[in-house]
DNA sequence: AAGTGGTCTAGACCACGTC
DNA sequence: ACGTGGTCTAGACCACTTT
């Protein structure tokens, strides 16, 4: 439980202790790296590693020349794992099932066409269900830019989900996700065996690589689904 | 756009390039730190910094003695900012409003009482609304462990939300958040001016400090709310 | 037993932003 | 201008885990 006396973690713990004890109050400037290194009897690089971590966590604010201050209102960050659905279902645990419902080239809706890096013409539309022990777990509606991912045109996605195929085959430089709640459509209600209008958890994800839109996917989860994360 | 030739970022970019180009295939073991340092003409510490970052991002898997491998199925991570609601509303932008609806000591529900680190007796129950330009933006129902946070007993929370008060005054070592969709209750429907049963986005959060439960809060957002994040 | 990553050190130079 | 954090180096020792 206790780190070696001169480790960067020990330094981090000590700094955290001083913050929590209000020894260093929010907004206050703390000693410089050199001073802390002298006081704690370690190298400056060690202090730097410790403080850098706390700055990334939002607890400290660092600026050259101005020094390091305790954040007045620490913005908490949570780290969200984005597993592929197969892994999430197998971890339940449950037997994973996948079924492709639709695959065709089509014109994407206007808001998607207006997205940065979107192609001018048609995109590949894929619709699929992910099942847990046979029951629908998540519905997936995806638009795929075959211009940016030519290999996708030769893949039928009946055996391997686009979800997993993309993770394995396409590098992604940037992504944006939105989580929201929405009422079940008639199709979704049928799929999940729930009433029309039932509140469903949804994730809209867009990913880009080098400025080109790769895919937009809307995943809708079965009633009762919860997305968990830790701070 | 281009980092100095011997920076850890340049090393990271080069490694990323080799991964994306399949020069180093998924699952494959890549050269050791020492070899890369020699090849790229920099110190091993620089390589270490670069690879450590990629390992934290889930793109590499590192183990002593076994070496470093390209992750076969990179688990994507998104970084979720958890702002206090006042900041989120002011960033809309909108005028922030806060109203305390209820404040009383009461027995928490059974599942909360059974949570690890929960106190044996009553907890402080707080119910509040956060408003954006006068309209309800989020409803908040909170249980607060006054045993772990004695100062809360002397705070009335009519001016400052518990949300913000806690961030300013109580250190938190651990937290867990669940996001889900749920149908609007009659009270929520009245508050948000929507139909009963409307799909609402909800966040259940529990925080601990040194093993003691600090607070449990359920925040329910107005219809149409979206939680955004980037990969 | 041996090789790999994990870390610490002491020193140095530099970029940046504040003074 | 100058002080602070950001980073790189060369070397060293150690922890872990696989061979």
Coordinates of C-alpha atoms (C1' of nucleotides) in Angstrom, one line a residue:
Chain A
X1 CA 0.0 0.0 0.0
X2 CA 2.9 2.4 0.7
X3 CA 5.1 3.4 -2.1
X4 CA 8.9 3.6 -1.8
X5 CA 9.9 6.9 -0.1
X6 CA 11.4 8.6 -3.1
X7 CA 9.0 7.4 -5.8
X8 CA 6.9 9.7 -7.8
X9 CA 3.8 8.1 -6.3
X10 CA 5.1 9.0 -2.8
X11 CA 5.5 12.6 -3.9
X12 CA 2.0 12.5 -5.4
X13 CA 0.5 11.2 -2.3
X14 CA 2.2 13.8 -0.2
X15 CA 1.0 16.6 -2.5
X16 CA -2.5 15.2 -2.4
X17 CA -2.3 15.1 1.4
X18 CA -1.4 18.8 1.5
X19 CA -4.2 19.7 -0.8
X20 CA -6.8 17.7 1.0
X21 CA -5.6 19.0 4.4
X22 CA -5.9 22.5 3.0
X23 CA -2.3 23.0 3.8
X24 CA -2.3 24.3 0.3
X25 CA -5.6 26.0 -0.3
X26 CA -7.5 26.0 -3.6
X27 CA -6.2 28.8 -5.8
X28 CA -2.9 29.0 -3.9
X29 CA 0.5 28.7 -5.6
X30 CA 2.5 25.8 -4.4
X31 CA 6.3 25.6 -4.2
X32 CA 8.3 25.2 -7.4
X33 CA 9.5 21.8 -8.6
X34 CA 13.0 22.6 -7.5
X35 CA 11.9 23.6 -4.0
X36 CA 9.8 20.5 -3.6
X37 CA 12.6 18.3 -4.9
X38 CA 14.9 19.8 -2.3
X39 CA 12.4 19.5 0.5
X40 CA 11.3 15.9 -0.3
X41 CA 14.8 14.8 -1.1
X42 CA 14.3 13.6 -4.7
X43 CA 15.1 14.7 -8.2
X44 CA 13.2 17.4 -9.9
X45 CA 12.2 14.9 -12.6
X46 CA 10.4 12.9 -10.0
X47 CA 8.5 15.8 -8.7
X48 CA 7.6 16.7 -12.3
X49 CA 6.2 13.3 -13.0
X50 CA 4.1 13.5 -9.8
X51 CA 2.8 17.0 -10.5
X52 CA 2.1 16.3 -14.2
X53 CA -0.2 13.5 -13.2
X54 CA -2.1 15.7 -10.9
X55 CA -2.4 18.4 -13.5
X56 CA -3.8 16.0 -16.0
X57 CA -6.3 14.9 -13.4
X58 CA -7.4 18.5 -13.1
X59 CA -6.3 19.0 -9.5
X60 CA -3.4 21.3 -10.3
X61 CA -3.0 24.1 -12.9
X62 CA 0.5 24.6 -14.2
X63 CA 1.9 27.5 -16.3
X64 CA 5.4 28.3 -17.1
X65 CA 6.8 31.2 -15.1
X66 CA 3.6 31.5 -13.2
X67 CA 4.1 28.3 -11.3
X68 CA 1.7 25.6 -10.1
X69 CA -1.6 26.4 -8.3
X70 CA -4.2 24.2 -6.7
X71 CA -7.3 24.2 -8.9
X72 CA -10.1 26.2 -7.3
X73 CA -12.8 24.1 -8.8
X74 CA -11.3 20.8 -9.8
X75 CA -13.0 19.5 -12.9
X76 CA -13.4 15.8 -12.3
X77 CA -12.7 13.5 -15.2
X78 CA -14.0 10.0 -15.6
X79 CA -12.4 7.5 -17.9
X80 CA -14.9 5.7 -20.0
X81 CA -14.0 2.4 -21.6
X82 CA -15.5 1.9 -25.0
X83 CA -15.4 -1.9 -25.4
X84 CA -16.6 -3.6 -28.5
X85 CA -20.1 -5.0 -27.9
X86 CA -19.0 -8.6 -28.2
X87 CA -16.7 -8.2 -25.2
X88 CA -19.3 -6.3 -23.2
X89 CA -21.8 -9.0 -23.7
X90 CA -19.4 -11.8 -23.1
X91 CA -18.4 -10.1 -19.8
X92 CA -22.0 -10.2 -18.5
X93 CA -21.5 -13.1 -19.0
X94 CA -23.8 -14.1 -21.9
X95 CA -23.5 -15.8 -25.2
X96 CA -22.8 -13.3 -27.9
X97 CA -24.9 -13.2 -31.1
X98 CA -24.8 -11.0 -34.1
X99 CA -27.2 -10.5 -36.9
X100 CA -26.9 -8.3 -39.9
X101 CA -30.3 -6.8 -40.8
X102 CA -29.5 -4.6 -43.7
X103 CA -26.6 -3.7 -46.0
X104 CA -26.9 -1.2 -48.8
X105 CA -25.4 1.9 -50.4
X106 CA -27.6 4.9 -49.7
X107 CA -27.6 8.6 -49.4
X108 CA -26.9 9.6 -45.8
X109 CA -29.3 12.0 -44.0
X110 CA -28.6 15.7 -44.4
X111 CA -27.1 16.3 -41.0
X112 CA -24.5 13.5 -41.5
X113 CA -23.7 14.8 -45.0
X114 CA -23.0 18.2 -43.5
X115 CA -20.6 16.7 -41.0
X116 CA -16.9 17.7 -41.4
X117 CA -15.0 15.3 -43.6
X118 CA -18.1 13.6 -44.9
X119 CA -18.0 12.3 -48.5
X120 CA -20.1 13.9 -51.2
X121 CA -21.9 10.8 -52.4
X122 CA -23.5 7.7 -51.0
X123 CA -22.3 5.8 -48.0
X124 CA -22.6 2.2 -46.9
X125 CA -25.5 1.7 -44.6
X126 CA -25.4 -1.2 -42.2
X127 CA -28.0 -2.2 -39.7
X128 CA -27.4 -5.0 -37.1
X129 CA -28.4 -6.5 -33.8
X130 CA -26.1 -7.6 -31.1
X131 CA -27.7 -10.3 -28.9
X132 CA -27.0 -11.6 -25.4
X133 CA -28.1 -15.2 -24.9
X134 CA -30.4 -14.8 -27.9
X135 CA -32.2 -11.6 -26.7
X136 CA -31.5 -8.3 -28.4
X137 CA -28.9 -6.3 -26.4
X138 CA -28.2 -3.5 -28.8
X139 CA -29.4 -2.2 -32.1
X140 CA -26.8 -0.6 -34.4
X141 CA -27.4 1.7 -37.3
X142 CA -24.2 2.6 -39.1
X143 CA -23.1 4.8 -42.0
X144 CA -19.7 3.9 -43.4
X145 CA -17.6 6.1 -45.7
X146 CA -16.4 3.6 -48.2
X147 CA -14.3 6.3 -49.9
X148 CA -12.1 6.5 -46.8
X149 CA -12.3 2.7 -46.1
X150 CA -12.3 1.0 -49.5
X151 CA -11.8 -2.5 -48.0
X152 CA -15.3 -2.1 -46.4
X153 CA -16.9 -2.4 -49.9
X154 CA -15.6 -6.0 -50.2
X155 CA -16.7 -7.0 -46.7
X156 CA -20.2 -8.4 -46.2
X157 CA -20.3 -7.9 -42.4
X158 CA -22.5 -11.0 -41.9
X159 CA -20.0 -12.9 -39.8
X160 CA -18.0 -10.1 -38.2
X161 CA -19.7 -6.9 -36.9
X162 CA -18.6 -3.6 -38.4
X163 CA -17.9 -2.6 -34.9
X164 CA -15.2 -5.2 -34.6
X165 CA -14.0 -5.1 -38.1
X166 CA -13.3 -1.4 -37.9
X167 CA -11.4 -1.7 -34.6
X168 CA -9.3 -4.4 -36.2
X169 CA -8.7 -2.8 -39.5
X170 CA -9.0 1.0 -39.5
X171 CA -7.0 3.4 -37.5
X172 CA -8.9 6.2 -35.9
X173 CA -7.4 9.5 -35.0
X174 CA -10.4 11.3 -33.5
X175 CA -13.9 10.5 -32.3
X176 CA -16.9 12.1 -30.8
X177 CA -19.6 10.4 -28.8
X178 CA -22.9 11.6 -27.6
X179 CA -25.1 9.8 -25.1
X180 CA -28.7 10.4 -24.8
X181 CA -32.1 9.0 -23.9
X182 CA -34.8 8.5 -26.5
X183 CA -38.2 6.9 -26.8
X184 CA -38.3 3.4 -28.5
X185 CA -39.6 3.5 -32.0
X186 CA -42.0 0.8 -33.2
X187 CA -39.1 -1.1 -34.7
X188 CA -37.1 -0.9 -31.6
X189 CA -40.0 -1.8 -29.4
X190 CA -40.5 -5.0 -31.5
X191 CA -36.8 -5.8 -31.4
X192 CA -36.4 -5.4 -27.7
X193 CA -39.9 -6.7 -26.8
X194 CA -40.9 -3.5 -25.0
X195 CA -43.6 -0.9 -25.4
X196 CA -43.3 1.9 -27.9
X197 CA -42.0 5.0 -26.2
X198 CA -40.0 3.1 -23.6
X199 CA -36.9 5.1 -22.6
X200 CA -33.8 3.7 -24.3
X201 CA -30.2 4.6 -23.8
X202 CA -28.4 5.6 -27.0
X203 CA -24.9 6.4 -28.1
X204 CA -24.1 8.4 -31.3
X205 CA -20.5 8.0 -32.3
X206 CA -18.6 9.6 -35.1
X207 CA -15.0 8.8 -35.9
X208 CA -12.5 10.5 -38.2
X209 CA -9.0 9.6 -39.5
X210 CA -6.8 12.4 -40.7
X211 CA -9.8 14.7 -41.2
X212 CA -12.0 12.2 -43.1
X213 CA -15.2 10.9 -41.7
X214 CA -14.9 7.1 -41.2
X215 CA -18.2 6.2 -39.7
X216 CA -21.2 7.4 -37.9
X217 CA -23.0 4.8 -35.7
X218 CA -26.1 5.0 -33.5
X219 CA -26.2 2.2 -31.0
X220 CA -29.4 1.8 -29.0
X221 CA -29.4 -0.4 -26.0
X222 CA -32.0 -2.6 -24.5
X223 CA -34.3 -1.2 -21.7
X224 CA -32.5 -1.0 -18.4
X225 CA -29.0 -0.7 -19.8
X226 CA -26.6 1.3 -17.7
X227 CA -23.2 2.7 -18.8
X228 CA -20.8 2.5 -15.9
X229 CA -17.6 4.4 -15.3
X230 CA -15.3 5.3 -12.5
X231 CA -13.8 8.7 -11.6
Chain B
X1 CA 2.3 20.4 -36.5
X2 CA 5.7 18.6 -36.5
X3 CA 7.4 18.0 -33.2
X4 CA 11.2 18.4 -32.7
X5 CA 13.0 15.4 -34.1
X6 CA 14.1 13.9 -30.8
X7 CA 11.0 14.6 -28.7
X8 CA 8.9 12.0 -27.1
X9 CA 6.0 13.1 -29.3
X10 CA 8.0 12.5 -32.4
X11 CA 8.8 9.0 -31.2
X12 CA 5.1 8.5 -30.4
X13 CA 4.1 9.7 -33.9
X14 CA 6.6 7.4 -35.5
X15 CA 5.3 4.4 -33.5
X16 CA 1.8 5.3 -34.3
X17 CA 2.7 5.5 -38.0
X18 CA 4.2 2.0 -37.9
X19 CA 1.1 0.6 -36.1
X20 CA -1.3 2.2 -38.6
X21 CA 0.8 1.1 -41.6
X22 CA 0.7 -2.4 -40.3
X23 CA 4.5 -2.3 -40.2
X24 CA 3.9 -3.6 -36.7
X25 CA 0.8 -5.8 -36.9
X26 CA -1.7 -6.2 -34.1
X27 CA -0.5 -8.7 -31.6
X28 CA 3.1 -8.4 -32.7
X29 CA 6.0 -7.7 -30.3
X30 CA 7.8 -4.5 -31.2
X31 CA 11.4 -3.8 -30.5
X32 CA 12.6 -3.1 -27.0
X33 CA 13.0 0.4 -25.6
X34 CA 16.7 0.2 -25.9
X35 CA 16.6 -0.9 -29.6
X36 CA 14.1 1.9 -30.5
X37 CA 16.3 4.4 -28.7
X38 CA 19.3 3.4 -30.7
X39 CA 17.4 3.3 -33.9
X40 CA 15.7 6.7 -33.4
X41 CA 18.7 8.3 -31.9
X42 CA 17.3 9.3 -28.6
X43 CA 17.5 8.3 -24.9
X44 CA 15.6 5.3 -23.6
X45 CA 13.7 7.5 -21.2
X46 CA 12.3 9.4 -24.2
X47 CA 11.1 6.1 -25.8
X48 CA 9.7 5.1 -22.5
X49 CA 7.6 8.3 -22.2
X50 CA 6.3 7.8 -25.7
X51 CA 5.4 4.1 -25.3
X52 CA 3.9 4.6 -21.8
X53 CA 1.4 7.1 -23.3
X54 CA 0.4 4.7 -26.0
X55 CA 0.0 1.9 -23.4
X56 CA -2.3 4.1 -21.3
X57 CA -4.3 4.8 -24.4
X58 CA -4.8 1.1 -24.9
X59 CA -2.8 0.8 -28.1
X60 CA 0.1 -1.1 -26.7
X61 CA 0.4 -3.8 -24.1
X62 CA 3.5 -3.8 -22.0
X63 CA 4.9 -6.4 -19.7
X64 CA 8.3 -6.8 -18.1
X65 CA 10.4 -9.3 -19.7
X66 CA 7.8 -10.1 -22.3
X67 CA 8.2 -6.8 -24.1
X68 CA 5.7 -4.5 -25.8
X69 CA 3.0 -5.7 -28.2
X70 CA 0.6 -3.9 -30.4
X71 CA -2.9 -4.4 -28.9
X72 CA -4.9 -6.9 -30.9
X73 CA -8.2 -5.2 -30.1
X74 CA -7.4 -1.7 -28.8
X75 CA -9.9 -0.8 -26.2
X76 CA -10.8 2.8 -26.8
X77 CA -11.0 5.2 -23.9
X78 CA -13.0 8.4 -23.8
X79 CA -12.3 11.0 -21.3
X80 CA -15.4 12.3 -19.8
X81 CA -15.4 15.8 -18.2
X82 CA -17.7 16.0 -15.2
X83 CA -18.4 19.7 -14.8
X84 CA -20.4 21.2 -12.1
X85 CA -23.9 21.9 -13.5
X86 CA -23.5 25.7 -13.0
X87 CA -20.6 25.7 -15.4
X88 CA -22.3 23.4 -17.9
X89 CA -25.3 25.7 -18.0
X90 CA -23.3 28.9 -18.2
X91 CA -21.4 27.4 -21.1
X92 CA -24.6 26.9 -23.1
X93 CA -24.7 29.9 -22.6
X94 CA -27.7 30.5 -20.3
X95 CA -28.4 32.1 -17.0
X96 CA -27.9 29.7 -14.2
X97 CA -30.6 29.3 -11.5
X98 CA -30.7 27.0 -8.5
X99 CA -33.5 26.2 -6.2
X100 CA -33.5 23.9 -3.2
X101 CA -36.7 21.9 -3.0
X102 CA -36.2 19.8 0.0
X103 CA -33.8 19.3 2.9
X104 CA -34.2 16.8 5.6
X105 CA -32.7 14.0 7.6
X106 CA -34.1 10.7 6.5
X107 CA -33.5 7.0 6.2
X108 CA -31.9 6.2 2.9
X109 CA -33.4 3.5 0.7
X110 CA -32.2 0.0 1.3
X111 CA -29.9 -0.4 -1.7
X112 CA -28.0 2.8 -0.7
X113 CA -27.8 1.6 2.9
X114 CA -26.3 -1.6 1.7
X115 CA -23.6 0.3 -0.3
X116 CA -20.0 -0.1 0.9
X117 CA -19.0 2.6 3.3
X118 CA -22.5 3.7 4.0
X119 CA -23.4 5.0 7.5
X120 CA -25.7 3.0 9.7
X121 CA -28.3 5.7 10.4
X122 CA -30.0 8.6 8.7
X123 CA -28.5 10.7 5.9
X124 CA -29.2 14.2 4.7
X125 CA -31.6 14.2 1.8
X126 CA -31.4 17.2 -0.6
X127 CA -33.6 17.8 -3.6
X128 CA -32.9 20.6 -5.9
X129 CA -33.4 22.0 -9.4
X130 CA -30.8 23.5 -11.7
X131 CA -32.3 26.0 -14.2
X132 CA -31.1 27.4 -17.5
X133 CA -32.7 30.8 -18.2
X134 CA -35.4 29.9 -15.8
X135 CA -36.4 26.6 -17.3
X136 CA -35.6 23.4 -15.4
X137 CA -32.3 21.9 -16.8
X138 CA -31.7 19.1 -14.3
X139 CA -33.3 17.7 -11.2
X140 CA -31.0 16.5 -8.4
X141 CA -31.9 14.1 -5.6
X142 CA -29.0 13.6 -3.2
X143 CA -28.2 11.6 -0.1
X144 CA -25.3 13.0 1.9
X145 CA -23.4 11.2 4.7
X146 CA -23.2 13.8 7.4
X147 CA -21.1 11.5 9.5
X148 CA -18.3 11.7 6.9
X149 CA -19.0 15.4 6.2
X150 CA -19.9 17.1 9.4
X151 CA -19.8 20.5 8.0
X152 CA -22.7 19.7 5.7
X153 CA -25.0 19.6 8.7
X154 CA -24.4 23.3 9.2
X155 CA -24.9 24.2 5.6
X156 CA -28.4 25.0 4.3
X157 CA -27.6 24.6 0.6
X158 CA -30.2 27.3 -0.4
X159 CA -27.6 29.6 -2.0
X160 CA -24.9 27.2 -3.1
X161 CA -25.7 23.8 -4.6
X162 CA -24.5 20.7 -2.8
X163 CA -22.9 19.9 -6.1
X164 CA -20.6 22.9 -5.9
X165 CA -20.2 22.9 -2.2
X166 CA -18.9 19.4 -2.2
X167 CA -16.4 20.1 -5.0
X168 CA -15.1 23.0 -3.1
X169 CA -15.0 21.4 0.4
X170 CA -14.7 17.7 0.3
X171 CA -11.9 15.6 -1.1
X172 CA -13.0 12.6 -3.1
X173 CA -10.8 9.6 -3.6
X174 CA -13.1 7.4 -5.6
X175 CA -16.3 7.7 -7.6
X176 CA -18.6 5.6 -9.7
X177 CA -21.1 6.9 -12.2
X178 CA -23.9 5.1 -14.1
X179 CA -25.7 6.7 -17.0
X180 CA -29.1 5.4 -18.0
X181 CA -32.4 6.3 -19.6
X182 CA -35.6 6.3 -17.7
X183 CA -39.2 7.3 -18.1
X184 CA -40.2 10.7 -16.6
X185 CA -42.2 10.3 -13.3
X186 CA -45.2 12.6 -12.8
X187 CA -43.1 14.9 -10.7
X188 CA -40.4 15.1 -13.3
X189 CA -42.9 15.6 -16.1
X190 CA -44.3 18.6 -14.2
X191 CA -40.9 20.0 -13.6
X192 CA -39.7 19.7 -17.1
X193 CA -43.0 20.4 -18.7
X194 CA -43.1 17.1 -20.6
X195 CA -45.4 14.1 -20.8
X196 CA -45.2 11.4 -18.2
X197 CA -43.0 8.6 -19.5
X198 CA -40.8 10.9 -21.7
X199 CA -37.3 9.4 -22.0
X200 CA -34.9 11.2 -19.7
X201 CA -31.2 11.0 -19.3
X202 CA -30.0 10.2 -15.8
X203 CA -26.7 10.0 -14.0
X204 CA -26.4 8.1 -10.7
X205 CA -23.2 9.0 -9.0
X206 CA -21.6 7.7 -5.8
X207 CA -18.4 9.1 -4.3
X208 CA -16.2 7.8 -1.5
X209 CA -13.3 9.2 0.4
X210 CA -11.0 6.8 2.2
X211 CA -13.6 4.0 2.1
X212 CA -16.5 6.1 3.5
X213 CA -19.5 6.9 1.3
X214 CA -19.7 10.6 0.9
X215 CA -22.7 11.1 -1.3
X216 CA -25.1 9.5 -3.7
X217 CA -26.7 11.7 -6.2
X218 CA -29.2 11.1 -9.0
X219 CA -29.3 13.8 -11.6
X220 CA -32.0 13.7 -14.2
X221 CA -31.7 16.0 -17.2
X222 CA -34.3 17.8 -19.3
X223 CA -35.6 16.0 -22.4
X224 CA -33.2 16.2 -25.3
X225 CA -30.1 16.4 -23.1
X226 CA -26.9 14.9 -24.6
X227 CA -23.7 14.0 -22.9
X228 CA -20.8 14.7 -25.1
X229 CA -17.3 13.3 -25.1
X230 CA -14.3 12.8 -27.3
X231 CA -12.1 9.8 -27.8
Chain C
dA1 C1' 18.9 -17.0 -14.8
dA2 C1' 18.3 -13.4 -17.7
dG3 C1' 16.0 -9.9 -20.2
dT4 C1' 12.5 -6.4 -20.2
dG5 C1' 10.1 -2.4 -18.7
dG6 C1' 9.8 0.9 -14.5
dT7 C1' 11.9 4.3 -12.3
dC8 C1' 15.3 7.5 -10.1
dT9 C1' 19.2 10.8 -10.6
dA10 C1' 22.0 14.8 -11.7
dG11 C1' 22.6 17.8 -15.0
dA12 C1' 21.5 20.5 -18.9
dC13 C1' 19.0 23.3 -22.3
dC14 C1' 14.9 25.3 -23.9
dA15 C1' 10.1 27.4 -24.5
dC16 C1' 7.0 30.1 -22.8
dG17 C1' 4.7 33.6 -20.3
dT18 C1' 4.8 36.8 -16.9
dC19 C1' 7.0 40.5 -14.8
Chain D
dA1 C1' 14.5 39.9 -18.8
dC2 C1' 14.1 36.1 -16.2
dG3 C1' 12.0 32.4 -13.6
dT4 C1' 9.2 28.5 -14.2
dG5 C1' 7.8 24.3 -16.1
dG6 C1' 8.9 21.0 -20.2
dT7 C1' 11.9 18.0 -21.8
dC8 C1' 16.2 15.3 -23.1
dT9 C1' 20.3 12.7 -21.7
dA10 C1' 23.3 9.0 -19.9
dG11 C1' 23.7 6.1 -16.5
dA12 C1' 22.1 3.2 -13.0
dC13 C1' 19.5 0.0 -10.1
dC14 C1' 15.4 -2.6 -9.5
dA15 C1' 11.0 -5.4 -10.1
dC16 C1' 8.8 -8.5 -12.5
dT17 C1' 8.1 -12.5 -15.3
dT18 C1' 9.2 -15.4 -18.5
dT19 C1' 12.5 -18.8 -20.1

